[in-house]
mmCIF file of C-alpha atoms in Angstrom:
data_model
loop_
_atom_site.group_PDB
_atom_site.id
_atom_site.type_symbol
_atom_site.label_atom_id
_atom_site.label_comp_id
_atom_site.label_asym_id
_atom_site.label_seq_id
_atom_site.Cartn_x
_atom_site.Cartn_y
_atom_site.Cartn_z
ATOM 1 C CA ARG A 759 -120.370 5.952 -140.922
ATOM 2 C CA CYS A 760 -122.705 8.499 -139.382
ATOM 3 C CA VAL A 761 -122.124 11.703 -142.681
ATOM 4 C CA GLU A 762 -121.868 8.425 -144.876
ATOM 5 C CA ALA A 763 -125.723 8.049 -143.412
ATOM 6 C CA LEU A 764 -127.129 11.610 -143.500
ATOM 7 C CA TYR A 765 -125.312 12.416 -146.572
ATOM 8 C CA ILE A 766 -127.868 9.170 -148.033
ATOM 9 C CA TYR A 767 -130.598 10.137 -146.463
ATOM 10 C CA PHE A 768 -130.731 13.211 -147.942
ATOM 11 C CA ARG A 769 -130.565 12.518 -150.819
ATOM 12 C CA ALA A 770 -132.489 9.634 -150.941
ATOM 13 C CA ASN A 771 -135.837 9.623 -153.568
ATOM 14 C CA ARG A 772 -134.432 12.944 -155.369
ATOM 15 C CA PHE A 773 -132.869 10.588 -158.615
ATOM 16 C CA GLU A 774 -134.294 7.492 -160.234
ATOM 17 C CA GLU A 775 -132.410 4.790 -158.677
ATOM 18 C CA PRO A 776 -131.298 1.600 -161.974
ATOM 19 C CA TYR A 777 -131.876 -0.839 -159.699
ATOM 20 C CA VAL A 778 -133.877 -2.650 -157.201
ATOM 21 C CA SER A 779 -134.156 -5.310 -155.715
ATOM 22 C CA ILE A 780 -137.865 -7.299 -154.324
ATOM 23 C CA THR A 781 -138.456 -7.823 -151.274
ATOM 24 C CA LYS A 782 -140.768 -10.976 -150.153
ATOM 25 C CA LYS A 783 -142.546 -10.121 -146.854
ATOM 26 C CA ARG A 784 -145.477 -12.082 -145.162
ATOM 27 C CA GLN A 785 -148.340 -10.030 -142.533
ATOM 28 C CA ILE A 786 -148.277 -11.850 -139.434
ATOM 29 C CA PRO A 787 -151.654 -14.398 -139.835
ATOM 30 C CA LYS A 788 -155.297 -12.418 -139.428
ATOM 31 C CA ASP A 789 -157.867 -14.874 -138.509
ATOM 32 C CA GLY A 790 -155.951 -17.576 -139.569
ATOM 33 C CA TYR A 791 -155.319 -15.730 -143.246
ATOM 34 C CA SER A 792 -151.288 -14.509 -144.018
ATOM 35 C CA GLU A 793 -150.700 -13.067 -147.418
ATOM 36 C CA GLU A 794 -147.201 -12.171 -148.478
ATOM 37 C CA ILE A 795 -146.946 -8.868 -150.033
ATOM 38 C CA GLU A 796 -143.403 -7.982 -152.296
ATOM 39 C CA LYS A 797 -142.265 -4.573 -151.940
ATOM 40 C CA GLU A 798 -139.154 -2.444 -153.793
ATOM 41 C CA VAL A 799 -135.994 -1.875 -152.205
ATOM 42 C CA GLY A 800 -133.568 1.038 -153.649
ATOM 43 C CA GLN A 801 -129.885 0.881 -153.225
ATOM 44 C CA ALA A 802 -130.680 3.891 -150.833
ATOM 45 C CA GLU A 803 -133.284 2.305 -148.817
ATOM 46 C CA GLY A 804 -130.989 -0.915 -148.565
ATOM 47 C CA LYS A 805 -128.656 1.324 -147.117
ATOM 48 C CA LEU A 806 -130.047 3.137 -144.582
ATOM 49 C CA PHE A 807 -131.412 -0.378 -143.181
ATOM 50 C CA THR A 808 -128.057 -1.764 -143.682
ATOM 51 C CA HIS A 809 -126.468 1.704 -141.476
ATOM 52 C CA ARG A 810 -130.136 1.241 -138.864
ATOM 53 C CA SER A 811 -128.742 -2.757 -138.058
ATOM 54 C CA ALA A 812 -125.270 -1.395 -137.589
ATOM 55 C CA PHE A 813 -125.698 1.455 -135.720
ATOM 56 C CA SER A 814 -128.264 -1.040 -133.425
ATOM 57 C CA ARG A 815 -125.569 -3.491 -132.701
ATOM 58 C CA ALA A 816 -123.598 -0.635 -132.211
ATOM 59 C CA SER A 817 -125.976 0.744 -129.258
ATOM 60 C CA VAL A 818 -125.337 -2.797 -128.260
ATOM 61 C CA ILE A 819 -122.311 -2.185 -127.299
ATOM 62 C CA GLN A 820 -122.104 0.848 -126.204
ATOM 63 C CA ALA A 821 -124.452 -0.098 -123.248
ATOM 64 C CA PHE A 822 -123.300 -3.083 -121.680
ATOM 65 C CA LEU A 823 -119.583 -2.657 -122.088
ATOM 66 C CA GLY A 824 -119.333 0.977 -121.941
ATOM 67 C CA SER A 825 -122.714 2.468 -120.492
ATOM 68 C CA ALA A 826 -122.665 -0.157 -117.763
ATOM 69 C CA PRO A 827 -119.788 -0.253 -116.255
ATOM 70 C CA GLN A 828 -119.519 3.361 -115.662
ATOM 71 C CA LEU A 829 -123.365 3.528 -114.403
ATOM 72 C CA THR A 830 -122.059 0.414 -111.515
ATOM 73 C CA LEU A 831 -119.280 2.987 -110.981
ATOM 74 C CA GLN A 832 -120.839 5.674 -110.645
ATOM 75 C CA LEU A 833 -123.034 4.783 -107.755
ATOM 76 C CA TYR A 834 -120.001 2.536 -106.133
ATOM 77 C CA ILE A 835 -118.963 6.315 -106.023
ATOM 78 C CA CYS A 836 -121.787 7.922 -104.401
ATOM 79 C CA VAL A 837 -122.449 5.015 -101.627
ATOM 80 C CA LEU A 838 -119.554 5.864 -100.435
ATOM 81 C CA GLN A 839 -118.901 9.340 -100.806
ATOM 82 C CA GLN A 840 -122.852 9.297 -99.507
ATOM 83 C CA GLU A 841 -123.416 12.352 -101.070
ATOM 84 C CA VAL A 842 -124.750 12.090 -105.134
ATOM 85 C CA THR A 843 -123.914 15.540 -107.345
ATOM 86 C CA VAL A 844 -126.221 17.132 -109.369
ATOM 87 C CA ALA A 845 -123.854 16.385 -112.620
ATOM 88 C CA ARG A 846 -122.794 13.065 -110.780
ATOM 89 C CA SER A 847 -126.157 11.989 -111.417
ATOM 90 C CA ILE A 848 -126.833 13.289 -114.453
ATOM 91 C CA PHE A 849 -124.388 11.239 -115.603
ATOM 92 C CA MET A 850 -126.458 7.999 -113.710
ATOM 93 C CA VAL A 851 -129.309 9.049 -115.413
ATOM 94 C CA LEU A 852 -127.538 9.727 -118.882
ATOM 95 C CA SER A 853 -126.022 6.410 -118.606
ATOM 96 C CA LEU A 854 -129.427 4.138 -117.270
ATOM 97 C CA LEU A 855 -130.759 5.525 -120.244
ATOM 98 C CA SER A 856 -128.021 3.920 -122.654
ATOM 99 C CA ILE A 857 -128.512 0.778 -121.275
ATOM 100 C CA VAL A 858 -132.025 1.290 -121.018
ATOM 101 C CA TYR A 859 -131.441 1.626 -124.556
ATOM 102 C CA GLY A 860 -128.982 -0.795 -125.963
ATOM 103 C CA ALA A 861 -131.551 -4.078 -124.334
ATOM 104 C CA LEU A 862 -134.894 -1.951 -126.297
ATOM 105 C CA ARG A 863 -132.573 -2.335 -129.791
ATOM 106 C CA CYS A 864 -131.232 -5.880 -128.440
ATOM 107 C CA ASN A 865 -135.297 -7.078 -128.039
ATOM 108 C CA ILE A 866 -136.134 -5.447 -131.923
ATOM 109 C CA LEU A 867 -133.137 -6.944 -132.748
ATOM 110 C CA ALA A 868 -133.910 -10.520 -131.959
ATOM 111 C CA ILE A 869 -137.489 -10.034 -133.130
ATOM 112 C CA LYS A 870 -136.893 -9.085 -136.671
ATOM 113 C CA ILE A 871 -133.620 -11.813 -136.686
ATOM 114 C CA LYS A 872 -136.223 -14.208 -135.493
ATOM 115 C CA TYR A 873 -139.748 -13.533 -137.606
ATOM 116 C CA ASP A 874 -137.675 -12.428 -140.474
ATOM 117 C CA ASP A 875 -140.103 -13.541 -143.263
ATOM 118 C CA TYR A 876 -143.511 -11.052 -141.639
ATOM 119 C CA GLU A 877 -143.212 -7.506 -142.314
ATOM 120 C CA VAL A 878 -142.448 -6.841 -138.148
ATOM 121 C CA ARG A 879 -144.225 -3.560 -137.084
ATOM 122 C CA VAL A 880 -143.184 -2.761 -133.314
ATOM 123 C CA LYS A 881 -146.756 0.019 -132.037
ATOM 124 C CA PRO A 882 -145.876 2.572 -129.006
ATOM 125 C CA ALA A 883 -147.416 -0.226 -126.404
ATOM 126 C CA ALA A 884 -144.873 -2.829 -126.829
ATOM 127 C CA TYR A 885 -142.238 0.530 -126.658
ATOM 128 C CA LEU A 886 -143.577 1.300 -123.705
ATOM 129 C CA CYS A 887 -143.626 -2.141 -122.117
ATOM 130 C CA ILE A 888 -139.790 -2.211 -123.110
ATOM 131 C CA PHE A 889 -138.754 0.615 -121.765
ATOM 132 C CA MET A 890 -141.108 0.007 -117.930
ATOM 133 C CA TRP A 891 -139.165 -4.214 -118.149
ATOM 134 C CA ARG A 892 -136.365 -2.331 -118.474
ATOM 135 C CA SER A 893 -136.073 0.461 -116.298
ATOM 136 C CA PHE A 894 -136.556 -2.058 -112.954
ATOM 137 C CA GLU A 895 -134.988 -4.817 -114.292
ATOM 138 C CA ILE A 896 -130.747 -2.979 -115.227
ATOM 139 C CA ALA A 897 -131.948 -0.505 -112.937
ATOM 140 C CA THR A 898 -132.222 -3.115 -109.565
ATOM 141 C CA ARG A 899 -129.708 -5.534 -110.539
ATOM 142 C CA VAL A 900 -127.042 -2.660 -110.489
ATOM 143 C CA THR A 901 -127.929 -1.607 -106.647
ATOM 144 C CA VAL A 902 -128.243 -5.330 -105.878
ATOM 145 C CA LEU A 903 -124.300 -5.140 -106.837
ATOM 146 C CA VAL A 904 -123.308 -2.440 -105.773
ATOM 147 C CA LEU A 905 -125.039 -2.224 -101.901
ATOM 148 C CA PHE A 906 -123.438 -6.197 -102.458
ATOM 149 C CA GLY A 907 -119.736 -4.764 -103.397
ATOM 150 C CA SER A 908 -120.179 -2.066 -100.772
ATOM 151 C CA VAL A 909 -119.473 -3.973 -97.796
ATOM 152 C CA LEU A 910 -118.756 -7.321 -98.870
ATOM 153 C CA ARG A 911 -115.605 -5.470 -101.570
ATOM 154 C CA ILE A 912 -114.156 -8.970 -102.751
ATOM 155 C CA TRP A 913 -116.833 -11.402 -102.460
ATOM 156 C CA VAL A 914 -119.038 -9.645 -105.725
ATOM 157 C CA PHE A 915 -115.998 -9.768 -107.844
ATOM 158 C CA LEU A 916 -116.423 -14.308 -107.121
ATOM 159 C CA ILE A 917 -119.963 -13.416 -107.705
ATOM 160 C CA VAL A 918 -119.402 -11.406 -111.275
ATOM 161 C CA LEU A 919 -116.755 -13.759 -112.582
ATOM 162 C CA LEU A 920 -118.930 -17.019 -111.488
ATOM 163 C CA ASN A 921 -121.376 -15.161 -113.784
ATOM 164 C CA PHE A 922 -119.051 -14.153 -116.609
ATOM 165 C CA LEU A 923 -117.789 -17.220 -116.956
ATOM 166 C CA GLY A 924 -121.135 -18.955 -116.734
ATOM 167 C CA PHE A 925 -122.854 -17.043 -119.209
ATOM 168 C CA PHE A 926 -119.024 -16.924 -121.646
ATOM 169 C CA PHE A 927 -118.921 -20.507 -121.593
ATOM 170 C CA TYR A 928 -123.134 -21.748 -121.978
ATOM 171 C CA PRO A 929 -123.454 -21.262 -125.917
ATOM 172 C CA TRP A 930 -119.408 -23.007 -126.246
ATOM 173 C CA ILE A 931 -121.002 -26.286 -123.940
ATOM 174 C CA LEU A 932 -124.438 -25.926 -125.983
ATOM 175 C CA PHE A 933 -122.663 -25.555 -129.478
ATOM 176 C CA TRP A 934 -120.050 -28.716 -127.831
ATOM 177 C CA LEU A 935 -122.867 -31.360 -127.269
ATOM 178 C CA SER A 936 -124.722 -30.209 -130.763
ATOM 179 C CA LYS A 937 -121.865 -31.779 -132.336
ATOM 180 C CA SER A 938 -122.070 -29.559 -134.790
ATOM 181 C CA PRO A 939 -120.312 -28.813 -137.677
ATOM 182 C CA PHE A 940 -118.009 -25.228 -137.025
ATOM 183 C CA PRO A 941 -119.390 -22.288 -138.756
ATOM 184 C CA GLU A 942 -118.080 -21.425 -141.553
ATOM 185 C CA ASN A 943 -120.212 -18.853 -143.146
ATOM 186 C CA ILE A 944 -119.463 -16.177 -140.646
ATOM 187 C CA GLU A 945 -117.392 -14.042 -143.345
ATOM 188 C CA LYS A 946 -115.291 -15.674 -146.347
ATOM 189 C CA GLU A 947 -111.782 -13.946 -145.622
ATOM 190 C CA LEU A 948 -111.741 -14.776 -141.756
ATOM 191 C CA SER A 949 -109.710 -18.207 -141.089
ATOM 192 C CA ARG A 950 -110.344 -20.763 -138.988
ATOM 193 C CA VAL A 951 -108.005 -18.342 -135.999
ATOM 194 C CA GLY A 952 -110.182 -15.456 -137.081
ATOM 195 C CA THR A 953 -113.963 -16.504 -136.810
ATOM 196 C CA THR A 954 -113.160 -18.411 -132.917
ATOM 197 C CA ILE A 955 -112.165 -15.074 -132.589
ATOM 198 C CA VAL A 956 -115.951 -13.349 -133.694
ATOM 199 C CA LEU A 957 -117.715 -15.680 -131.687
ATOM 200 C CA CYS A 958 -115.223 -15.478 -128.400
ATOM 201 C CA LEU A 959 -116.077 -11.945 -128.552
ATOM 202 C CA LEU A 960 -119.599 -12.960 -129.472
ATOM 203 C CA THR A 961 -120.264 -14.896 -126.367
ATOM 204 C CA PHE A 962 -118.554 -12.581 -124.651
ATOM 205 C CA LEU A 963 -120.753 -9.370 -125.489
ATOM 206 C CA TYR A 964 -123.667 -11.786 -124.632
ATOM 207 C CA ALA A 965 -122.372 -13.523 -121.233
ATOM 208 C CA GLY A 966 -121.340 -8.833 -120.046
ATOM 209 C CA ILE A 967 -125.565 -8.007 -121.905
ATOM 210 C CA ASN A 968 -126.776 -11.123 -118.912
ATOM 211 C CA MET A 969 -124.783 -9.978 -116.100
ATOM 212 C CA PHE A 970 -126.875 -7.235 -115.858
ATOM 213 C CA CYS A 971 -130.388 -8.141 -117.434
ATOM 214 C CA TRP A 972 -132.289 -10.958 -119.737
ATOM 215 C CA SER A 973 -130.644 -11.065 -122.878
ATOM 216 C CA ALA A 974 -133.247 -11.272 -125.400
ATOM 217 C CA ALA A 975 -131.201 -12.448 -128.299
ATOM 218 C CA GLN A 976 -129.825 -15.726 -127.295
ATOM 219 C CA VAL A 977 -126.461 -16.869 -128.871
ATOM 220 C CA GLU A 978 -126.428 -20.233 -131.038
ATOM 221 C CA LEU A 979 -123.984 -20.983 -132.938
ATOM 222 C CA SER A 980 -124.630 -24.380 -134.886
ATOM 223 C CA ASP A 981 -127.145 -21.961 -136.167
ATOM 224 C CA PRO A 982 -126.465 -20.321 -139.492
ATOM 225 C CA ASP A 983 -127.771 -16.554 -137.995
ATOM 226 C CA LEU A 984 -126.008 -17.569 -134.685
ATOM 227 C CA ILE A 985 -129.562 -16.160 -133.221
ATOM 228 C CA SER A 986 -131.896 -19.230 -131.548
ATOM 229 C CA LYS A 987 -134.610 -18.477 -133.914
ATOM 230 C CA SER A 988 -137.155 -20.547 -131.073
ATOM 231 C CA GLN A 989 -138.885 -19.106 -127.922
ATOM 232 C CA ASN A 990 -137.429 -20.562 -124.472
ATOM 233 C CA TRP A 991 -140.203 -19.805 -121.996
ATOM 234 C CA TYR A 992 -138.583 -22.844 -119.730
ATOM 235 C CA GLN A 993 -135.100 -20.762 -120.425
ATOM 236 C CA MET A 994 -136.570 -17.376 -119.876
ATOM 237 C CA THR A 995 -138.879 -18.468 -116.637
ATOM 238 C CA VAL A 996 -134.945 -20.023 -115.112
ATOM 239 C CA TYR A 997 -133.386 -17.031 -115.693
ATOM 240 C CA TYR A 998 -135.447 -14.686 -113.977
ATOM 241 C CA ILE A 999 -136.096 -17.100 -110.934
ATOM 242 C CA VAL A 1000 -132.898 -17.636 -110.077
ATOM 243 C CA ARG A 1001 -131.602 -14.202 -110.858
ATOM 244 C CA LEU A 1002 -134.206 -13.078 -108.472
ATOM 245 C CA MET A 1003 -133.081 -15.890 -105.980
ATOM 246 C CA GLU A 1004 -129.808 -14.256 -106.246
ATOM 247 C CA ASN A 1005 -131.166 -10.307 -105.582
ATOM 248 C CA ALA A 1006 -132.586 -12.043 -102.381
ATOM 249 C CA PHE A 1007 -129.469 -13.548 -100.892
ATOM 250 C CA LEU A 1008 -127.027 -10.543 -102.162
ATOM 251 C CA LEU A 1009 -129.268 -8.295 -100.675
ATOM 252 C CA LEU A 1010 -129.611 -9.963 -97.796
ATOM 253 C CA LEU A 1011 -125.737 -11.067 -96.771
ATOM 254 C CA TRP A 1012 -125.622 -6.938 -97.503
ATOM 255 C CA TYR A 1013 -128.610 -6.496 -94.863
ATOM 256 C CA ILE A 1014 -126.770 -8.774 -92.111
ATOM 257 C CA TYR A 1015 -123.293 -7.737 -92.957
ATOM 258 C CA ARG A 1016 -123.835 -3.716 -93.304
ATOM 259 C CA THR A 1017 -121.948 -1.412 -91.553
ATOM 260 C CA ASP A 1018 -122.703 1.833 -89.467
ATOM 261 C CA PHE A 1019 -122.686 3.709 -92.632
ATOM 262 C CA TYR A 1020 -125.570 2.354 -92.942
ATOM 263 C CA LEU A 1021 -127.307 3.512 -89.993
ATOM 264 C CA TYR A 1022 -129.123 6.014 -91.481
ATOM 265 C CA VAL A 1023 -130.618 4.467 -93.793
ATOM 266 C CA CYS A 1024 -134.131 1.679 -93.673
ATOM 267 C CA ALA A 1025 -132.296 -1.698 -94.602
ATOM 268 C CA PRO A 1026 -135.890 -3.490 -94.591
ATOM 269 C CA MET A 1027 -137.886 -1.184 -97.085
ATOM 270 C CA LEU A 1028 -134.732 -0.829 -99.135
ATOM 271 C CA PHE A 1029 -134.984 -4.512 -99.289
ATOM 272 C CA LEU A 1030 -138.281 -4.565 -100.113
ATOM 273 C CA GLN A 1031 -138.478 -1.474 -102.312
ATOM 274 C CA LEU A 1032 -135.194 -3.743 -104.453
ATOM 275 C CA LEU A 1033 -137.702 -6.821 -104.546
ATOM 276 C CA ILE A 1034 -140.496 -5.121 -105.770
ATOM 277 C CA GLY A 1035 -139.088 -3.453 -108.667
ATOM 278 C CA TYR A 1036 -137.353 -6.492 -109.851
ATOM 279 C CA CYS A 1037 -141.089 -8.349 -109.529
ATOM 280 C CA MET A 1038 -142.296 -4.832 -111.277
ATOM 281 C CA GLY A 1039 -139.856 -5.336 -114.476
ATOM 282 C CA ILE A 1040 -141.348 -9.422 -114.090
ATOM 283 C CA PHE A 1041 -144.466 -7.811 -114.711
ATOM 284 C CA PHE A 1042 -143.392 -5.438 -117.587
ATOM 285 C CA MET A 1043 -141.981 -8.392 -119.758
ATOM 286 C CA LEU A 1044 -145.332 -10.712 -118.705
ATOM 287 C CA VAL A 1045 -146.890 -7.682 -119.871
ATOM 288 C CA PHE A 1046 -145.392 -7.339 -122.865
ATOM 289 C CA TYR A 1047 -145.087 -10.939 -124.005
ATOM 290 C CA GLN A 1048 -148.493 -11.321 -123.285
ATOM 291 C CA PHE A 1049 -150.276 -8.254 -125.053
ATOM 292 C CA CYS A 1050 -148.200 -6.292 -127.088
ATOM 293 C CA HIS A 1051 -145.602 -8.733 -128.361
ATOM 294 C CA PRO A 1052 -145.752 -8.338 -132.678
ATOM 295 C CA CYS A 1053 -145.438 -11.573 -133.379
ATOM 296 C CA LYS A 1054 -147.423 -12.991 -130.510
ATOM 297 C CA LYS A 1055 -150.151 -14.775 -132.755
ATOM 298 C CA LEU A 1056 -147.624 -16.919 -133.846
ATOM 299 C CA PHE A 1057 -145.948 -18.619 -130.677
ATOM 300 C CA SER A 1058 -147.361 -21.756 -130.311
ATOM 301 C CA SER A 1059 -147.968 -21.020 -126.700
ATOM 302 C CA SER A 1060 -148.425 -17.968 -124.424
ATOM 303 C CA VAL A 1061 -145.949 -17.222 -122.121
ATOM 304 C CA THR A 1062 -149.022 -17.861 -119.117
ATOM 305 C CA GLU A 1063 -149.768 -21.183 -120.676
ATOM 306 C CA ALA A 1064 -145.722 -21.943 -119.698
ATOM 307 C CA LEU A 1065 -145.981 -20.368 -116.283
ATOM 308 C CA LEU A 1066 -148.514 -22.533 -115.371
ATOM 309 C CA SER A 1067 -147.535 -25.892 -116.484
ATOM 310 C CA CYS A 1068 -144.455 -24.182 -114.554
ATOM 311 C CA PHE A 1069 -146.765 -24.088 -111.658
ATOM 312 C CA LYS A 1070 -148.096 -27.503 -112.435
ATOM 313 C CA ILE A 1071 -144.964 -29.680 -112.964
ATOM 314 C CA LEU A 1072 -143.716 -28.024 -109.110
ATOM 315 C CA TYR A 1073 -147.314 -28.613 -107.328
ATOM 316 C CA PHE A 1074 -147.046 -32.291 -108.605
ATOM 317 C CA ILE A 1075 -143.500 -32.399 -106.990
ATOM 318 C CA CYS A 1076 -144.659 -30.557 -103.978
ATOM 319 C CA ARG A 1077 -147.737 -32.764 -103.887
ATOM 320 C CA ARG A 1078 -145.425 -35.647 -104.258
ATOM 321 C CA HIS A 1079 -143.104 -35.141 -101.730
ATOM 322 C CA LYS A 1080 -145.798 -34.477 -98.627
ATOM 323 C CA SER A 1081 -147.502 -38.165 -99.953
ATOM 324 C CA THR A 1082 -143.353 -39.710 -99.580
ATOM 325 C CA LEU A 1083 -144.293 -37.790 -96.151
ATOM 326 C CA LEU A 1084 -147.126 -38.737 -95.423
ATOM 327 C CA LYS A 1085 -146.342 -42.533 -95.452
ATOM 328 C CA GLY A 1086 -143.644 -42.355 -94.131
ATOM 329 C CA LYS A 1087 -144.837 -41.341 -91.590
ATOM 330 C CA VAL A 1088 -147.769 -43.979 -91.237
ATOM 331 C CA ALA A 1089 -144.987 -46.662 -91.635
ATOM 332 C CA VAL A 1090 -143.800 -45.229 -88.717
ATOM 333 C CA LYS A 1091 -146.872 -45.303 -86.311
ATOM 334 C CA SER A 1092 -147.261 -48.137 -87.813
ATOM 335 C CA PRO A 1093 -145.809 -51.391 -85.328
ATOM 336 C CA GLU A 1094 -147.289 -49.114 -82.676
ATOM 337 C CA ASN A 1095 -150.661 -49.330 -83.544
ATOM 338 C CA PRO A 1096 -151.519 -52.814 -82.644
ATOM 339 C CA ASP A 1097 -150.180 -52.429 -79.109
ATOM 340 C CA GLU A 1098 -152.305 -49.387 -79.091
ATOM 341 C CA THR A 1099 -155.238 -51.523 -79.610
ATOM 342 C CA ARG A 1100 -154.399 -54.135 -77.333
ATOM 343 C CA GLY A 1101 -153.411 -52.489 -74.423
ATOM 344 C CA SER A 1102 -157.062 -50.019 -75.057
ATOM 345 C CA SER A 1103 -158.990 -53.855 -75.323
ATOM 346 C CA LYS A 1104 -157.372 -54.938 -72.450
ATOM 347 C CA THR A 1105 -158.156 -52.257 -70.375
ATOM 348 C CA ILE A 1106 -161.675 -51.879 -71.001
ATOM 349 C CA ASP A 1107 -162.243 -55.493 -70.395
ATOM 350 C CA SER A 1108 -161.081 -54.839 -66.687
ATOM 351 C CA GLN A 1109 -163.005 -52.133 -66.570
ATOM 352 C CA ASN A 1110 -165.767 -54.287 -67.249
ATOM 353 C CA ARG A 1111 -164.822 -56.998 -64.837
ATOM 354 C CA ASN A 1112 -164.674 -53.760 -61.741
ATOM 355 C CA ILE A 1113 -168.279 -53.170 -62.541
ATOM 356 C CA HIS A 1114 -169.515 -56.826 -62.372
ATOM 357 C CA GLN A 1115 -167.870 -57.274 -59.249
ATOM 358 C CA SER A 1116 -169.066 -54.359 -57.838
ATOM 359 C CA VAL A 1117 -172.793 -55.400 -58.985
ATOM 360 C CA SER A 1118 -173.005 -59.060 -57.231
ATOM 361 C CA SER A 1119 -171.086 -57.424 -53.844
ATOM 362 C CA ASN A 1120 -173.806 -55.528 -53.722
ATOM 363 C CA ALA A 1121 -176.403 -57.732 -54.580
#
């Protein structure tokens, strides 16, 4: 495939193609107006687009089903041996870059699939934000899993299994709740069993991505393209809140059950650095969606508005809970108040009588 793509690329624009196709794309709205642009696409250019899309999907598969387990294993070996060799550090850096590149391609693919009717142009600032976002997120996630697995080896398999099964069955549960017909238009040559196997492989990849980072392409089996076209800010917010809490919980267990093996490591500083690193990844994600997303003008609501609404809901829940507690305290104290007022009035009356008696005796 690579040789074929190179052959098509070097032969492009040398010969006049007899057949061309016309594509229509709309520009991102500027000042409320959106123009539709027609573009002629030759056969060679169309084949190159197909190859590029296939390479992007292959890079995502290779990153999360190949490089991510490899990086986790290499880091785990370094922790157990208390030694980081030059060769192993080079392989770990290359694996991390491969995973980050796969996550970046996943982001770009998701944007192009969701906004297929528009001409999407990703700026260098957007690439930089995605790179920083994914680097912090994936590096801290892998480190947390390795540290937890080094002290609680059996429990880490349970954590990984629960995460994987949860994300694997999540699209199937949504598909079952939607009561949509079984997708038949994936490939004409595939039977129902073959289509089911393809969908299982797709959800398998989706679960593998979400094990390490947020999957920008959300699987929706009821959609003809199998990708959700809506931007669900609440689902993303819930994912990152739960993932941050999970990382903090795993680090806390590592801190409690750490052995003498980590005697020469400043555990509180490492704990804090990993949490700050994950928060830095969330920060770059917010910067990307708020300022650098190529289609941010098409959003019905921004990410800051979604976060503010989430915080308002949490504030309302906390305030309501606090008001119920105060009402409960007032209800408990209310029966005692009449007795206290009566007791205080009796003491005042007795003091007044004593004063009058003392005055009369002096007189």
